[in-house]
Short mmCIF file of C-alpha atoms in Angstrom, two decimals:
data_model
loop_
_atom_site.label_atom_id
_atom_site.label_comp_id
_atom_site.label_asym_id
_atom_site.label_seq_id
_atom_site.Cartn_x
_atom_site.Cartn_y
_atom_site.Cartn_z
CA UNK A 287 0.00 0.00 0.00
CA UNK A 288 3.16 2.27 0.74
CA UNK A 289 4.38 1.48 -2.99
CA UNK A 290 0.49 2.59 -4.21
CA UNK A 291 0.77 5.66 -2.51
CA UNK A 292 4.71 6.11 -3.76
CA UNK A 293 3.65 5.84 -7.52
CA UNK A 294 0.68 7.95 -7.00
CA UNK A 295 3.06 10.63 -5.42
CA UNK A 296 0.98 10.67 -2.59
CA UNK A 297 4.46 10.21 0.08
CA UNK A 298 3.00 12.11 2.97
CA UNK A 299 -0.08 9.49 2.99
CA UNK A 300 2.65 6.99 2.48
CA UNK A 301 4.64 7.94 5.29
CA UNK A 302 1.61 8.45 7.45
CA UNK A 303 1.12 4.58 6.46
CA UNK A 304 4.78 3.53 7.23
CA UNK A 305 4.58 5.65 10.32
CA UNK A 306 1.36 3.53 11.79
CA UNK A 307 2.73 0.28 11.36
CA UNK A 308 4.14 -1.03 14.20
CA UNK A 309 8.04 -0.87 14.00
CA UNK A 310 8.15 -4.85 14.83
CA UNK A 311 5.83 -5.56 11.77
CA UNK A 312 8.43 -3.87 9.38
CA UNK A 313 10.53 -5.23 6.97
CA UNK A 314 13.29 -4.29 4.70
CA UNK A 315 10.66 -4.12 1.88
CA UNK A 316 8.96 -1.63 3.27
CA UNK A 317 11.73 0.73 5.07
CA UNK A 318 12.46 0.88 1.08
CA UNK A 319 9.14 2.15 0.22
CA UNK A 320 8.77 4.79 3.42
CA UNK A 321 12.91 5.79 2.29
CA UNK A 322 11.51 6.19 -1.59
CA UNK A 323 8.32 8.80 0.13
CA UNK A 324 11.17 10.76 1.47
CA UNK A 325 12.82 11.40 -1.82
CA UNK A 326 10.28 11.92 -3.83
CA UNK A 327 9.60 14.01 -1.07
CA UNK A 328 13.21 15.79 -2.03
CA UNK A 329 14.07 14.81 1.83
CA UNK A 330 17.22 12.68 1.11
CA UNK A 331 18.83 13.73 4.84
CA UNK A 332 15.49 12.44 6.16
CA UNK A 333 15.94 9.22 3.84
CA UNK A 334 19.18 8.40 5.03
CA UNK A 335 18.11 8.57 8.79
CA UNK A 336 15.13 6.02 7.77
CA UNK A 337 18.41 3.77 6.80
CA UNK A 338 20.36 4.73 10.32
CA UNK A 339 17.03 3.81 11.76
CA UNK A 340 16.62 0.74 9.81
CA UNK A 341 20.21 -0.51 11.39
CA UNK A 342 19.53 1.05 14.42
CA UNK A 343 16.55 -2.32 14.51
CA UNK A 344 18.57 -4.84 13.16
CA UNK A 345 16.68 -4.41 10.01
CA UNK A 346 19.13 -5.14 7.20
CA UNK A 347 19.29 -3.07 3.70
CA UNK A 348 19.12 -4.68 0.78
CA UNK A 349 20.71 -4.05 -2.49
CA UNK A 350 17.49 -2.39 -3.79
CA UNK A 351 17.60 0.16 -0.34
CA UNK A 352 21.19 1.22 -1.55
CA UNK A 353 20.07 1.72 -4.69
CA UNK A 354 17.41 4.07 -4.33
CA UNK A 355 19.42 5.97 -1.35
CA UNK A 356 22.24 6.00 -4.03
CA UNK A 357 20.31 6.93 -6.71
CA UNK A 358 19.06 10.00 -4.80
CA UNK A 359 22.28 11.19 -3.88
CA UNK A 360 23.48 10.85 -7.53
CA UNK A 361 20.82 12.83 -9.01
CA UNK A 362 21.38 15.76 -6.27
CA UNK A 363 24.84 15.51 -6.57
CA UNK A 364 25.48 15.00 -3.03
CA UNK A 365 28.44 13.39 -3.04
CA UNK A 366 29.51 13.47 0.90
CA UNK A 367 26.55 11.05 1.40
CA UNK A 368 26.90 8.81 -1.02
CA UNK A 369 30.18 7.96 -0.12
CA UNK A 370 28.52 7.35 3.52
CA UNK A 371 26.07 4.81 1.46
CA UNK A 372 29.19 3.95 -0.37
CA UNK A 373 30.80 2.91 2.62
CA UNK A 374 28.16 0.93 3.90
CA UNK A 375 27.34 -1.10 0.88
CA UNK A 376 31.63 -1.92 1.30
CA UNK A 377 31.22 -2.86 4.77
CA UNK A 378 27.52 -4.87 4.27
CA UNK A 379 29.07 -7.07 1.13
CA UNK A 380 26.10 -5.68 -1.09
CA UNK A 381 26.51 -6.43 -4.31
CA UNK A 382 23.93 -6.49 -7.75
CA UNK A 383 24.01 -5.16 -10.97
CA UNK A 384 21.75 -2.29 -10.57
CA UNK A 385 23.22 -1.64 -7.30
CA UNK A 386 27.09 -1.53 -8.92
CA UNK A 387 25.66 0.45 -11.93
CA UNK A 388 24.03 2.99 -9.46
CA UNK A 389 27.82 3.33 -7.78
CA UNK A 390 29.14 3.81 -11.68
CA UNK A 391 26.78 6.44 -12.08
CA UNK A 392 26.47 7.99 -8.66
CA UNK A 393 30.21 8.74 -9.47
CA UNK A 394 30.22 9.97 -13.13
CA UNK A 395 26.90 12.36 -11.75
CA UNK A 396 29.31 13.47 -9.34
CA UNK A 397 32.00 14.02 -11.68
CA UNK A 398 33.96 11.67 -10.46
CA UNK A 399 34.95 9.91 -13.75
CA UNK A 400 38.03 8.54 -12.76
CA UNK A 401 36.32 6.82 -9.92
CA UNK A 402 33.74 5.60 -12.01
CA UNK A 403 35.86 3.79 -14.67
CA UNK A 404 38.19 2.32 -11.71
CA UNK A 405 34.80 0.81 -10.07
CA UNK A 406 33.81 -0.62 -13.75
CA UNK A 407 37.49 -1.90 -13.80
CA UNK A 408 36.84 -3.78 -10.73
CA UNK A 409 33.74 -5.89 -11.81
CA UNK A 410 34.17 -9.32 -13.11
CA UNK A 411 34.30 -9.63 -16.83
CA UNK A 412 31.42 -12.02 -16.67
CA UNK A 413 29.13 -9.85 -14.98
CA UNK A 414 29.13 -7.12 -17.35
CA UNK A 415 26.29 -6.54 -19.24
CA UNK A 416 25.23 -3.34 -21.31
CA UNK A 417 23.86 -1.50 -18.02
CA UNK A 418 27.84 -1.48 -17.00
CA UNK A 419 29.49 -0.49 -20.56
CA UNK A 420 26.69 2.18 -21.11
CA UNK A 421 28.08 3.68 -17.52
CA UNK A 422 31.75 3.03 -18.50
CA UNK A 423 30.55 5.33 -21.87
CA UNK A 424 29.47 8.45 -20.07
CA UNK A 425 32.48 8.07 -17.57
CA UNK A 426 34.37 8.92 -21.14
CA UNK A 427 32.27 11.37 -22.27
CA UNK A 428 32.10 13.14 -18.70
CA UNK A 429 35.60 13.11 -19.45
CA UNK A 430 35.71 14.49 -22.66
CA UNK A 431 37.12 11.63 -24.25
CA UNK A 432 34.30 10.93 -26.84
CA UNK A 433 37.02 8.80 -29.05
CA UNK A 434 37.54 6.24 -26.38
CA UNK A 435 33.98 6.54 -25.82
CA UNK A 436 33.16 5.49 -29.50
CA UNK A 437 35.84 2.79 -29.03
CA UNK A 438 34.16 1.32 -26.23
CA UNK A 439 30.90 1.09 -27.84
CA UNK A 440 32.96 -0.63 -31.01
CA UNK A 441 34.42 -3.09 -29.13
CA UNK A 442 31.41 -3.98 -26.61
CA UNK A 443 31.28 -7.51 -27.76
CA UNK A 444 35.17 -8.19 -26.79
CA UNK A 445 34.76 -7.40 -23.21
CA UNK A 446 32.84 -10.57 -22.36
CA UNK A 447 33.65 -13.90 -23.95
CA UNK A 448 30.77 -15.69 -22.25
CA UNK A 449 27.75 -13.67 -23.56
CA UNK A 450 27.68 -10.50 -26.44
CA UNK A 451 27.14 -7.16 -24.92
CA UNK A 452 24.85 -5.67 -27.08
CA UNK A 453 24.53 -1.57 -27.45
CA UNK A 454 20.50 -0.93 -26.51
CA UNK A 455 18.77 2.82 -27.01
CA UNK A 456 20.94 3.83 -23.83
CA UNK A 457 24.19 3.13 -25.28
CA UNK A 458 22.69 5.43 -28.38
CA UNK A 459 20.89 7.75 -26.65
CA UNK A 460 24.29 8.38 -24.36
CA UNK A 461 26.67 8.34 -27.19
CA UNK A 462 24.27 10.72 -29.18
CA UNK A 463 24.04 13.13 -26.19
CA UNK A 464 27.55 13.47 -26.01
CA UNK A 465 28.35 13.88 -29.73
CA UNK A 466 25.71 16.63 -29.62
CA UNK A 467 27.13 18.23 -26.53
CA UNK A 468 31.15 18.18 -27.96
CA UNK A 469 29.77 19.54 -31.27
CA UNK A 470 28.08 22.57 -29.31
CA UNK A 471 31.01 23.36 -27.54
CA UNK A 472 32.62 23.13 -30.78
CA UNK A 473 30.43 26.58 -31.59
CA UNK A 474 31.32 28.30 -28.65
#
């Protein structure tokens, strides 16, 4: 019911939900859903006490509760507390594919590009899929680099012997965006 309200953007009905449940009835399932009310809210410092709280009880995080508190921290650019969420995700083992390709990206939104590709660097060639090279992309194109960018994307299918990684309307829609954004600093 949480989600329901989440999706209809209704987070202060979900919270009100969340908040009259009693705290021994709670799962991990749905401290995610109470942490997504708070930012859609745009209350990630609130979020990130529902995840203190959350430990506080015992109550594990998940992958998918990094994710979002990640994901939030990302797209605001806050960079001090995702690399508190980073830290924890080092210290609980975490590990998925969105939840790695949310750390990818937290870093390149944080313009951290360097990071990014050294993370990417780190995963296990057989675990990389397209979600991870279309990261490793705009880590190149955050750095300006839209040649090794384009080489990248030519050589997608090398990187992984055990299954072809195949470019999807991310990989284009990134590679376009950052053609279009070298060739209008090209005008400047």
């Amino acid at each position: 019911m949480i989600n329901f309200y989440n999706k209809c953007e209704k987070f202060d009905k979900a919270i009100e939900l969340f908040d009259s449940v009693p705290k021994d009835r709670v799962d991990t399932t749905s401290y995610n859903c109470v942490i997504q009310s708070y930012i859609g809210k745009g209350d990630l410092n609130r979020a990130i006490e529902i995840l203190d709280e959350m430990q506080h009880l015992n109550i594990l995080p998940n992958s998918t509760t990094m994710t979002i508190i990640l994901t939030a921290c990302a797209d605001s650019k806050n960079y001090e507390q995702g690399l508190r969420v980073l830290n924890i995700v080092g210290e609980s083992k975490l590990s998925s594919t969105q939840l790695m390709t949310s750390m990818i990206n937290f870093y390149n939104k944080c313009e951290k590009f360097d990071k990014a590709i050294e993370l990417f660097d780190s995963v296990p060639k057989d675990r990389l899929d397209t979600s991870f090279h279309n990261c490793l992309i705009q880590s190149y194109i955050g750095k300006g680099d839209l040649d090794r960018a384009f080489s990248i994307f030519n050589h997608m299918k090398e990187y992984c012997s055990i299954q072809p990684i195949i470019p999807d309307t991310t990989t284009y829609l990134v590679l376009l965006t950052g053609c279009a954004d070298r060739e209008s600093l090209s005008k400047d």
